[in-house]
């Protein structure tokens, strides 16, 4: 019999994954060029050439017994040192190889971090909208994920709501910067304010509160946006990183967990995390790709590709009247579900004007149920034009959709006329 803990997962399987599968079916039905699938954060830029070259060199030069063998559970010392050195050059930090544990992507890095610090019943705070796997990851260790409501003006951290939610049971706080799904980059001001609250609360409660900074999109930033390096602002910080997005290697499953010396009991924490990596069943991060990224620490993401997509999509959609957050980082665009259609349909069936519907509170969906209904309707309406968008409720923030623009430029250009039809259906100014 399937465990009680697993049963809810069967019922609420990832909406993003399901949409991705649906996109594949639609592509078979209508042709791939007629489907505009913005569902999955799967990079459409090939990994830098140097990654492939490094893999070939390693296979040619190194002893296969070494390349395919077991290693230390934390990863290869030379790879960890190369990454630490690269971080120190870029951020003025002073990490050593021992501060890094190579992981099976960020997903595994988050699991290792949580396994290291959580006791059953401990609370983990995160900020909506958030990467929904966080809930599953926290539940894996019998923790309780507590969501802090968003500041829908800026989508920076909602400090007031954070203060209201943090309590003696809070053991960790997860942030994701640059943010999936909003594309927002948390500013230095935000991080400083967050650190101040955390320091105050640690002192008040007399125990550590870990800040886990999930940063798979660190290098994907535009318009000169800077992503603060959080370890500089708060001692009990752990950084989770992945090469899935920056080097387009999501299937290779490679990343790391960084635990600085400033973390309390750092040596024991690093040891515990290394054991957590092992007993999670991962044992160690994959060898060949680990060695390859160790040789590619200065490789860069193709920012121009994403930037062109970002600008074309954002400018196209806003010119049609869609309300979007201007993305500063990652490769997602966060769009508000237009209020028009439900109210318009209702208004016309009631024979009243749209303004009357607005006054009756129907245009700006007032409660969660209405938001969910409006969102579901919008996602369906978009599908009629073969546009696949992920509902905001998949990120605990109904009333929005996420568009992953890590697709081909042609997909964006060809999708825009379809978005225009959708905008017209919603009575936007097209
Ligand atoms: N964290 C965030 C915010 C993500 O968006 C993702 C993947 O989309 C992950 C973690 C997991 O990344 P990985 O593929 O490295 O496990």
CSV table of N, CA and C in Angstrom, one decimal, residues 264-406:
chain,number,residue,atom,x,y,z
A,264,UNK,N,27.0,28.7,12.3
A,264,UNK,CA,27.4,28.2,13.6
A,264,UNK,C,27.7,26.7,13.5
A,265,UNK,N,28.7,26.3,14.3
A,265,UNK,CA,29.2,24.9,14.3
A,265,UNK,C,29.4,24.5,12.8
A,266,UNK,N,30.1,25.3,12.1
A,266,UNK,CA,30.2,25.1,10.6
A,266,UNK,C,30.8,23.7,10.3
A,267,UNK,N,31.9,23.3,11.0
A,267,UNK,CA,32.5,22.0,10.6
A,267,UNK,C,31.6,20.9,10.8
A,268,UNK,N,30.8,20.9,11.9
A,268,UNK,CA,29.9,19.8,12.2
A,268,UNK,C,28.7,19.9,11.1
A,269,UNK,N,28.3,21.1,10.8
A,269,UNK,CA,27.2,21.3,9.8
A,269,UNK,C,27.6,20.8,8.5
A,270,UNK,N,28.9,21.1,8.1
A,270,UNK,CA,29.4,20.6,6.8
A,270,UNK,C,29.4,19.0,6.8
A,271,UNK,N,29.9,18.5,7.9
A,271,UNK,CA,30.0,17.0,8.0
A,271,UNK,C,28.6,16.4,7.9
A,272,UNK,N,27.6,17.0,8.7
A,272,UNK,CA,26.3,16.5,8.7
A,272,UNK,C,25.6,16.6,7.3
A,273,UNK,N,25.9,17.7,6.6
A,273,UNK,CA,25.4,17.8,5.2
A,273,UNK,C,26.0,16.8,4.3
A,274,UNK,N,27.3,16.5,4.5
A,274,UNK,CA,27.9,15.5,3.6
A,274,UNK,C,27.3,14.1,3.8
A,275,UNK,N,27.0,13.9,5.1
A,275,UNK,CA,26.3,12.6,5.4
A,275,UNK,C,24.9,12.6,4.8
A,276,UNK,N,24.2,13.7,5.0
A,276,UNK,CA,22.9,13.8,4.4
A,276,UNK,C,22.9,13.6,2.9
A,277,UNK,N,23.9,14.1,2.2
A,277,UNK,CA,24.1,13.9,0.8
A,277,UNK,C,24.2,12.3,0.5
A,278,UNK,N,24.9,11.7,1.4
A,278,UNK,CA,25.1,10.2,1.2
A,278,UNK,C,23.9,9.5,1.5
A,279,UNK,N,23.3,9.7,2.6
A,279,UNK,CA,22.1,8.9,3.0
A,279,UNK,C,20.8,9.3,2.4
A,280,UNK,N,20.8,10.4,1.6
A,280,UNK,CA,19.7,10.7,0.8
A,280,UNK,C,19.6,9.6,-0.3
A,281,UNK,N,20.7,8.9,-0.5
A,281,UNK,CA,20.7,7.9,-1.6
A,281,UNK,C,21.5,8.4,-2.8
A,282,UNK,N,21.7,9.7,-2.8
A,282,UNK,CA,22.5,10.3,-4.0
A,282,UNK,C,24.0,9.8,-3.9
A,283,UNK,N,24.5,9.7,-2.7
A,283,UNK,CA,25.8,9.3,-2.4
A,283,UNK,C,26.8,10.4,-2.7
A,284,UNK,N,26.9,10.7,-4.0
A,284,UNK,CA,27.7,11.9,-4.4
A,284,UNK,C,27.1,12.4,-5.7
A,285,UNK,N,27.5,13.6,-6.1
A,285,UNK,CA,27.0,14.2,-7.4
A,285,UNK,C,27.7,13.4,-8.5
A,286,UNK,N,27.0,13.4,-9.7
A,286,UNK,CA,27.5,12.6,-10.8
A,286,UNK,C,29.0,13.0,-11.1
A,287,UNK,N,29.8,12.0,-11.4
A,287,UNK,CA,31.2,12.2,-11.5
A,287,UNK,C,31.7,13.0,-12.8
A,288,UNK,N,31.3,12.5,-13.9
A,288,UNK,CA,31.8,13.1,-15.2
A,288,UNK,C,31.4,14.6,-15.3
A,289,UNK,N,30.1,14.8,-15.1
A,289,UNK,CA,29.7,16.2,-15.3
A,289,UNK,C,30.3,17.1,-14.1
A,290,UNK,N,30.5,16.5,-13.0
A,290,UNK,CA,31.1,17.3,-11.9
A,290,UNK,C,32.5,17.7,-12.3
A,291,UNK,N,33.3,16.7,-12.9
A,291,UNK,CA,34.6,17.1,-13.3
A,291,UNK,C,34.6,18.1,-14.4
A,292,UNK,N,33.6,18.0,-15.3
A,292,UNK,CA,33.5,19.0,-16.4
A,292,UNK,C,33.2,20.4,-15.9
A,293,UNK,N,32.2,20.5,-15.0
A,293,UNK,CA,31.9,21.9,-14.5
A,293,UNK,C,33.1,22.5,-13.7
A,294,UNK,N,33.9,21.6,-13.1
A,294,UNK,CA,35.1,22.0,-12.5
A,294,UNK,C,36.1,22.7,-13.4
A,295,UNK,N,36.0,22.3,-14.7
A,295,UNK,CA,36.9,22.9,-15.7
A,295,UNK,C,36.2,24.1,-16.4
A,296,UNK,N,34.9,24.3,-16.1
A,296,UNK,CA,34.2,25.4,-16.8
A,296,UNK,C,33.6,26.4,-15.8
A,297,UNK,N,34.4,26.7,-14.7
A,297,UNK,CA,33.8,27.6,-13.7
A,297,UNK,C,33.7,29.0,-14.3
A,298,UNK,N,34.4,29.4,-15.3
A,298,UNK,CA,34.2,30.7,-15.8
A,298,UNK,C,33.4,30.8,-17.1
A,299,UNK,N,32.7,29.7,-17.4
A,299,UNK,CA,31.8,29.7,-18.5
A,299,UNK,C,30.5,30.5,-18.2
A,300,UNK,N,30.0,31.2,-19.2
A,300,UNK,CA,28.8,32.0,-18.9
A,300,UNK,C,27.6,31.6,-19.7
A,301,UNK,N,26.5,32.0,-19.1
A,301,UNK,CA,25.2,31.8,-19.8
A,301,UNK,C,25.1,32.7,-21.0
A,302,UNK,N,24.3,32.3,-22.0
A,302,UNK,CA,24.0,33.2,-23.2
A,302,UNK,C,23.0,34.2,-22.8
A,303,UNK,N,23.4,35.2,-22.1
A,303,UNK,CA,22.4,36.2,-21.6
A,303,UNK,C,21.7,37.0,-22.8
A,304,UNK,N,22.4,37.2,-23.9
A,304,UNK,CA,21.8,37.9,-25.0
A,304,UNK,C,20.6,37.2,-25.5
A,305,UNK,N,20.7,35.9,-25.6
A,305,UNK,CA,19.6,35.1,-26.1
A,305,UNK,C,18.3,35.3,-25.2
A,306,UNK,N,18.5,35.2,-23.9
A,306,UNK,CA,17.4,35.4,-23.0
A,306,UNK,C,16.9,36.8,-23.0
A,307,UNK,N,17.8,37.7,-23.1
A,307,UNK,CA,17.5,39.1,-23.0
A,307,UNK,C,16.6,39.5,-24.2
A,308,UNK,N,16.9,39.0,-25.3
A,308,UNK,CA,16.1,39.3,-26.5
A,308,UNK,C,14.7,38.8,-26.3
A,309,UNK,N,14.6,37.5,-25.9
A,309,UNK,CA,13.3,36.9,-25.6
A,309,UNK,C,12.5,37.7,-24.6
A,310,UNK,N,13.2,38.1,-23.5
A,310,UNK,CA,12.6,38.8,-22.4
A,310,UNK,C,12.0,40.1,-22.9
A,311,UNK,N,12.8,40.9,-23.6
A,311,UNK,CA,12.3,42.2,-24.1
A,311,UNK,C,11.2,42.1,-25.1
A,312,UNK,N,11.3,41.1,-26.0
A,312,UNK,CA,10.3,40.9,-27.0
A,312,UNK,C,9.0,40.5,-26.4
A,313,UNK,N,9.0,39.6,-25.5
A,313,UNK,CA,7.8,39.1,-24.8
A,313,UNK,C,7.2,40.2,-23.9
A,314,UNK,N,8.0,40.8,-23.1
A,314,UNK,CA,7.5,41.8,-22.2
A,314,UNK,C,6.9,43.0,-22.9
A,315,UNK,N,7.7,43.5,-23.9
A,315,UNK,CA,7.2,44.7,-24.6
A,315,UNK,C,6.0,44.3,-25.4
A,316,UNK,N,6.0,43.2,-26.0
A,316,UNK,CA,4.8,42.7,-26.8
A,316,UNK,C,3.6,42.6,-25.9
A,317,UNK,N,3.7,42.0,-24.8
A,317,UNK,CA,2.5,41.8,-23.9
A,317,UNK,C,2.0,43.0,-23.3
A,318,UNK,N,2.9,43.9,-22.8
A,318,UNK,CA,2.5,45.1,-22.2
A,318,UNK,C,1.8,46.0,-23.2
A,319,UNK,N,2.3,46.0,-24.4
A,319,UNK,CA,1.7,46.9,-25.4
A,319,UNK,C,0.3,46.5,-25.8
A,320,UNK,N,0.0,45.2,-25.5
A,320,UNK,CA,-1.4,44.7,-25.7
A,320,UNK,C,-2.3,45.0,-24.5
A,321,UNK,N,-1.7,45.5,-23.4
A,321,UNK,CA,-2.5,45.8,-22.2
A,321,UNK,C,-2.4,44.8,-21.1
A,322,UNK,N,-1.6,43.7,-21.3
A,322,UNK,CA,-1.4,42.8,-20.2
A,322,UNK,C,-0.5,43.5,-19.1
A,323,UNK,N,-0.8,43.1,-17.9
A,323,UNK,CA,-0.1,43.7,-16.7
A,323,UNK,C,1.0,42.7,-16.3
A,324,UNK,N,2.2,43.0,-16.6
A,324,UNK,CA,3.3,42.1,-16.3
A,324,UNK,C,4.4,42.7,-15.4
A,325,UNK,N,5.0,41.9,-14.6
A,325,UNK,CA,6.2,42.4,-13.9
A,325,UNK,C,7.4,42.4,-14.8
A,326,UNK,N,8.1,43.5,-14.9
A,326,UNK,CA,9.2,43.5,-15.8
A,326,UNK,C,10.3,42.6,-15.3
A,327,UNK,N,10.7,41.5,-16.0
A,327,UNK,CA,11.6,40.6,-15.4
A,327,UNK,C,13.0,41.2,-15.3
A,328,UNK,N,13.7,41.0,-14.2
A,328,UNK,CA,15.1,41.5,-14.1
A,328,UNK,C,16.0,40.3,-14.1
A,329,UNK,N,15.5,39.1,-13.8
A,329,UNK,CA,16.4,38.0,-13.7
A,329,UNK,C,15.6,36.7,-14.0
A,330,UNK,N,16.3,35.6,-14.0
A,330,UNK,CA,15.8,34.2,-14.3
A,330,UNK,C,15.3,34.3,-15.8
A,331,UNK,N,14.4,33.4,-16.1
A,331,UNK,CA,13.8,33.5,-17.5
A,331,UNK,C,12.3,33.3,-17.5
A,332,UNK,N,11.7,34.0,-16.5
A,332,UNK,CA,10.2,33.9,-16.4
A,332,UNK,C,9.6,35.3,-16.4
A,333,UNK,N,8.4,35.3,-17.0
A,333,UNK,CA,7.6,36.5,-17.0
A,333,UNK,C,6.3,36.2,-16.2
A,334,UNK,N,6.0,37.1,-15.3
A,334,UNK,CA,4.9,37.0,-14.3
A,334,UNK,C,3.8,37.9,-14.7
A,335,UNK,N,2.7,37.4,-15.1
A,335,UNK,CA,1.6,38.2,-15.7
A,335,UNK,C,0.4,38.1,-14.9
A,336,UNK,N,-0.3,39.2,-14.6
A,336,UNK,CA,-1.5,39.2,-13.9
A,336,UNK,C,-2.6,38.7,-14.8
A,337,UNK,N,-3.5,37.9,-14.3
A,337,UNK,CA,-4.7,37.5,-15.1
A,337,UNK,C,-5.6,38.7,-15.3
A,338,UNK,N,-5.9,39.0,-16.6
A,338,UNK,CA,-6.7,40.2,-16.7
A,338,UNK,C,-8.1,40.0,-16.1
A,339,UNK,N,-8.6,41.1,-15.6
A,339,UNK,CA,-9.9,41.0,-14.9
A,339,UNK,C,-11.1,40.9,-15.9
A,340,UNK,N,-10.9,41.3,-17.1
A,340,UNK,CA,-12.0,41.5,-18.0
A,340,UNK,C,-13.0,40.5,-18.2
A,341,UNK,N,-12.5,39.3,-18.6
A,341,UNK,CA,-13.4,38.3,-19.3
A,341,UNK,C,-14.6,37.9,-18.4
A,342,UNK,N,-14.3,37.4,-17.2
A,342,UNK,CA,-15.4,36.9,-16.3
A,342,UNK,C,-16.4,38.0,-16.1
A,343,UNK,N,-15.9,39.2,-15.8
A,343,UNK,CA,-16.9,40.3,-15.5
A,343,UNK,C,-17.6,40.7,-16.7
A,344,UNK,N,-16.9,40.6,-17.9
A,344,UNK,CA,-17.6,41.0,-19.1
A,344,UNK,C,-18.7,40.0,-19.5
A,345,UNK,N,-18.3,38.7,-19.4
A,345,UNK,CA,-19.3,37.7,-19.7
A,345,UNK,C,-20.5,37.8,-18.8
A,346,UNK,N,-20.2,38.0,-17.5
A,346,UNK,CA,-21.3,38.1,-16.5
A,346,UNK,C,-22.1,39.3,-16.8
A,347,UNK,N,-21.4,40.4,-17.1
A,347,UNK,CA,-22.1,41.7,-17.3
A,347,UNK,C,-23.0,41.6,-18.5
A,348,UNK,N,-22.5,40.9,-19.6
A,348,UNK,CA,-23.4,40.8,-20.7
A,348,UNK,C,-24.6,39.9,-20.5
A,349,UNK,N,-24.3,38.8,-19.7
A,349,UNK,CA,-25.4,37.9,-19.5
A,349,UNK,C,-26.5,38.6,-18.5
A,350,UNK,N,-26.0,39.5,-17.6
A,350,UNK,CA,-26.9,40.2,-16.7
A,350,UNK,C,-27.5,41.4,-17.4
A,351,UNK,N,-27.0,41.7,-18.6
A,351,UNK,CA,-27.4,42.9,-19.3
A,351,UNK,C,-26.9,44.2,-18.6
A,352,UNK,N,-25.9,44.1,-17.8
A,352,UNK,CA,-25.4,45.3,-17.1
A,352,UNK,C,-24.0,45.7,-17.7
A,353,UNK,N,-23.5,46.9,-17.4
A,353,UNK,CA,-22.3,47.3,-18.0
A,353,UNK,C,-21.1,46.8,-17.3
A,354,UNK,N,-19.9,46.9,-17.9
A,354,UNK,CA,-18.7,46.3,-17.3
A,354,UNK,C,-18.4,47.1,-16.0
A,355,UNK,N,-18.7,48.4,-16.0
A,355,UNK,CA,-18.5,49.3,-14.8
A,355,UNK,C,-19.3,48.8,-13.6
A,356,UNK,N,-20.6,48.4,-14.0
A,356,UNK,CA,-21.4,47.9,-12.9
A,356,UNK,C,-20.9,46.6,-12.3
A,357,UNK,N,-20.4,45.8,-13.2
A,357,UNK,CA,-19.7,44.5,-12.7
A,357,UNK,C,-18.6,44.9,-11.9
A,358,UNK,N,-17.8,45.9,-12.2
A,358,UNK,CA,-16.6,46.3,-11.5
A,358,UNK,C,-17.0,46.7,-10.1
A,359,UNK,N,-18.1,47.6,-10.1
A,359,UNK,CA,-18.5,48.1,-8.8
A,359,UNK,C,-19.0,47.0,-7.9
A,360,UNK,N,-19.6,45.9,-8.5
A,360,UNK,CA,-20.1,44.8,-7.7
A,360,UNK,C,-18.9,43.9,-7.3
A,361,UNK,N,-17.7,44.3,-7.7
A,361,UNK,CA,-16.5,43.6,-7.2
A,361,UNK,C,-16.2,42.4,-8.0
A,362,UNK,N,-16.7,42.3,-9.2
A,362,UNK,CA,-16.5,41.1,-10.0
A,362,UNK,C,-15.2,41.2,-10.9
A,363,UNK,N,-14.8,42.4,-11.2
A,363,UNK,CA,-13.7,42.5,-12.1
A,363,UNK,C,-12.4,42.1,-11.4
A,364,UNK,N,-12.2,42.6,-10.2
A,364,UNK,CA,-10.9,42.3,-9.5
A,364,UNK,C,-11.3,41.2,-8.5
A,365,UNK,N,-11.1,39.9,-9.0
A,365,UNK,CA,-11.6,38.8,-8.3
A,365,UNK,C,-11.3,38.9,-6.8
A,366,UNK,N,-12.4,39.0,-6.0
A,366,UNK,CA,-12.2,39.4,-4.6
A,366,UNK,C,-11.6,38.4,-3.7
A,367,UNK,N,-12.1,37.2,-3.8
A,367,UNK,CA,-11.5,36.2,-2.9
A,367,UNK,C,-10.8,35.1,-3.7
A,368,UNK,N,-10.1,34.2,-3.0
A,368,UNK,CA,-9.3,33.2,-3.6
A,368,UNK,C,-10.0,32.3,-4.6
A,369,UNK,N,-11.3,32.0,-4.3
A,369,UNK,CA,-12.0,31.1,-5.1
A,369,UNK,C,-12.2,31.8,-6.5
A,370,UNK,N,-12.6,33.1,-6.4
A,370,UNK,CA,-12.8,33.8,-7.7
A,370,UNK,C,-11.4,33.9,-8.5
A,371,UNK,N,-10.4,34.2,-7.7
A,371,UNK,CA,-9.0,34.3,-8.3
A,371,UNK,C,-8.7,33.0,-9.0
A,372,UNK,N,-8.9,31.9,-8.3
A,372,UNK,CA,-8.6,30.6,-8.9
A,372,UNK,C,-9.5,30.3,-10.2
A,373,UNK,N,-10.7,30.7,-10.1
A,373,UNK,CA,-11.6,30.5,-11.3
A,373,UNK,C,-11.2,31.3,-12.4
A,374,UNK,N,-10.8,32.6,-12.1
A,374,UNK,CA,-10.4,33.5,-13.2
A,374,UNK,C,-9.1,33.0,-13.8
A,375,UNK,N,-8.2,32.5,-13.0
A,375,UNK,CA,-6.9,32.0,-13.4
A,375,UNK,C,-7.1,30.8,-14.3
A,376,UNK,N,-7.9,29.9,-13.8
A,376,UNK,CA,-8.2,28.6,-14.6
A,376,UNK,C,-8.8,29.0,-16.0
A,377,UNK,N,-9.7,29.9,-15.9
A,377,UNK,CA,-10.4,30.3,-17.2
A,377,UNK,C,-9.4,30.9,-18.2
A,378,UNK,N,-8.5,31.7,-17.6
A,378,UNK,CA,-7.5,32.4,-18.5
A,378,UNK,C,-6.5,31.3,-19.1
A,379,UNK,N,-6.1,30.4,-18.2
A,379,UNK,CA,-5.2,29.3,-18.7
A,379,UNK,C,-5.9,28.5,-19.9
A,380,UNK,N,-7.2,28.3,-19.7
A,380,UNK,CA,-7.9,27.5,-20.7
A,380,UNK,C,-8.1,28.4,-22.0
A,381,UNK,N,-8.4,29.7,-21.8
A,381,UNK,CA,-8.5,30.6,-22.9
A,381,UNK,C,-7.2,30.7,-23.7
A,382,UNK,N,-6.1,30.7,-23.0
A,382,UNK,CA,-4.8,30.8,-23.7
A,382,UNK,C,-4.6,29.5,-24.5
A,383,UNK,N,-5.0,28.4,-23.9
A,383,UNK,CA,-4.8,27.1,-24.6
A,383,UNK,C,-5.5,27.0,-25.9
A,384,UNK,N,-6.7,27.7,-26.0
A,384,UNK,CA,-7.4,27.8,-27.3
A,384,UNK,C,-6.5,28.4,-28.4
A,385,UNK,N,-5.6,29.2,-28.0
A,385,UNK,CA,-4.6,29.8,-29.0
A,385,UNK,C,-3.3,29.0,-28.9
A,386,UNK,N,-3.3,27.8,-28.3
A,386,UNK,CA,-2.2,27.0,-28.2
A,386,UNK,C,-1.0,27.6,-27.4
A,387,UNK,N,-1.4,28.5,-26.5
A,387,UNK,CA,-0.4,29.1,-25.6
A,387,UNK,C,-0.5,28.3,-24.2
A,388,UNK,N,0.6,27.8,-23.8
A,388,UNK,CA,0.6,27.2,-22.5
A,388,UNK,C,1.3,28.0,-21.5
A,389,UNK,N,0.5,28.4,-20.4
A,389,UNK,CA,1.1,29.2,-19.3
A,389,UNK,C,0.8,28.5,-18.0
A,390,UNK,N,1.7,28.6,-17.1
A,390,UNK,CA,1.5,27.9,-15.8
A,390,UNK,C,0.7,28.8,-14.8
A,391,UNK,N,-0.4,28.3,-14.3
A,391,UNK,CA,-1.2,29.1,-13.3
A,391,UNK,C,-0.4,29.5,-12.1
A,392,UNK,N,-0.7,30.7,-11.6
A,392,UNK,CA,0.0,31.2,-10.4
A,392,UNK,C,-0.2,30.4,-9.2
A,393,UNK,N,-1.4,29.7,-9.2
A,393,UNK,CA,-1.6,28.8,-8.0
A,393,UNK,C,-0.6,27.7,-7.9
A,394,UNK,N,0.1,27.4,-9.0
A,394,UNK,CA,1.2,26.4,-8.9
A,394,UNK,C,2.4,27.0,-8.1
A,395,UNK,N,2.3,28.3,-7.8
A,395,UNK,CA,3.4,28.9,-7.0
A,395,UNK,C,2.8,29.5,-5.8
A,396,UNK,N,1.6,29.0,-5.4
A,396,UNK,CA,0.9,29.6,-4.2
A,396,UNK,C,0.5,31.0,-4.4
A,397,UNK,N,0.2,31.5,-5.6
A,397,UNK,CA,-0.1,32.9,-5.8
A,397,UNK,C,-1.2,33.0,-6.9
A,398,UNK,N,-2.4,32.6,-6.6
A,398,UNK,CA,-3.4,32.6,-7.7
A,398,UNK,C,-3.7,34.0,-8.2
A,399,UNK,N,-4.2,34.1,-9.5
A,399,UNK,CA,-4.5,35.4,-10.1
A,399,UNK,C,-3.4,35.8,-11.1
A,400,UNK,N,-2.4,35.0,-11.2
A,400,UNK,CA,-1.3,35.3,-12.1
A,400,UNK,C,-1.0,34.0,-13.0
A,401,UNK,N,-0.2,34.2,-14.0
A,401,UNK,CA,0.4,33.1,-14.8
A,401,UNK,C,1.9,33.3,-15.0
A,402,UNK,N,2.6,32.2,-15.1
A,402,UNK,CA,4.0,32.3,-15.4
A,402,UNK,C,4.3,31.9,-16.8
A,403,UNK,N,5.1,32.7,-17.5
A,403,UNK,CA,5.5,32.3,-18.9
A,403,UNK,C,7.0,32.1,-18.8
A,404,UNK,N,7.4,30.9,-19.1
A,404,UNK,CA,8.9,30.6,-19.2
A,404,UNK,C,9.4,31.0,-20.6
A,405,UNK,N,10.2,32.0,-20.7
A,405,UNK,CA,10.6,32.5,-22.0
A,405,UNK,C,12.0,31.9,-22.4
A,406,UNK,N,12.3,30.8,-21.8
A,406,UNK,CA,13.6,30.1,-22.2
A,406,UNK,C,13.2,29.2,-23.4
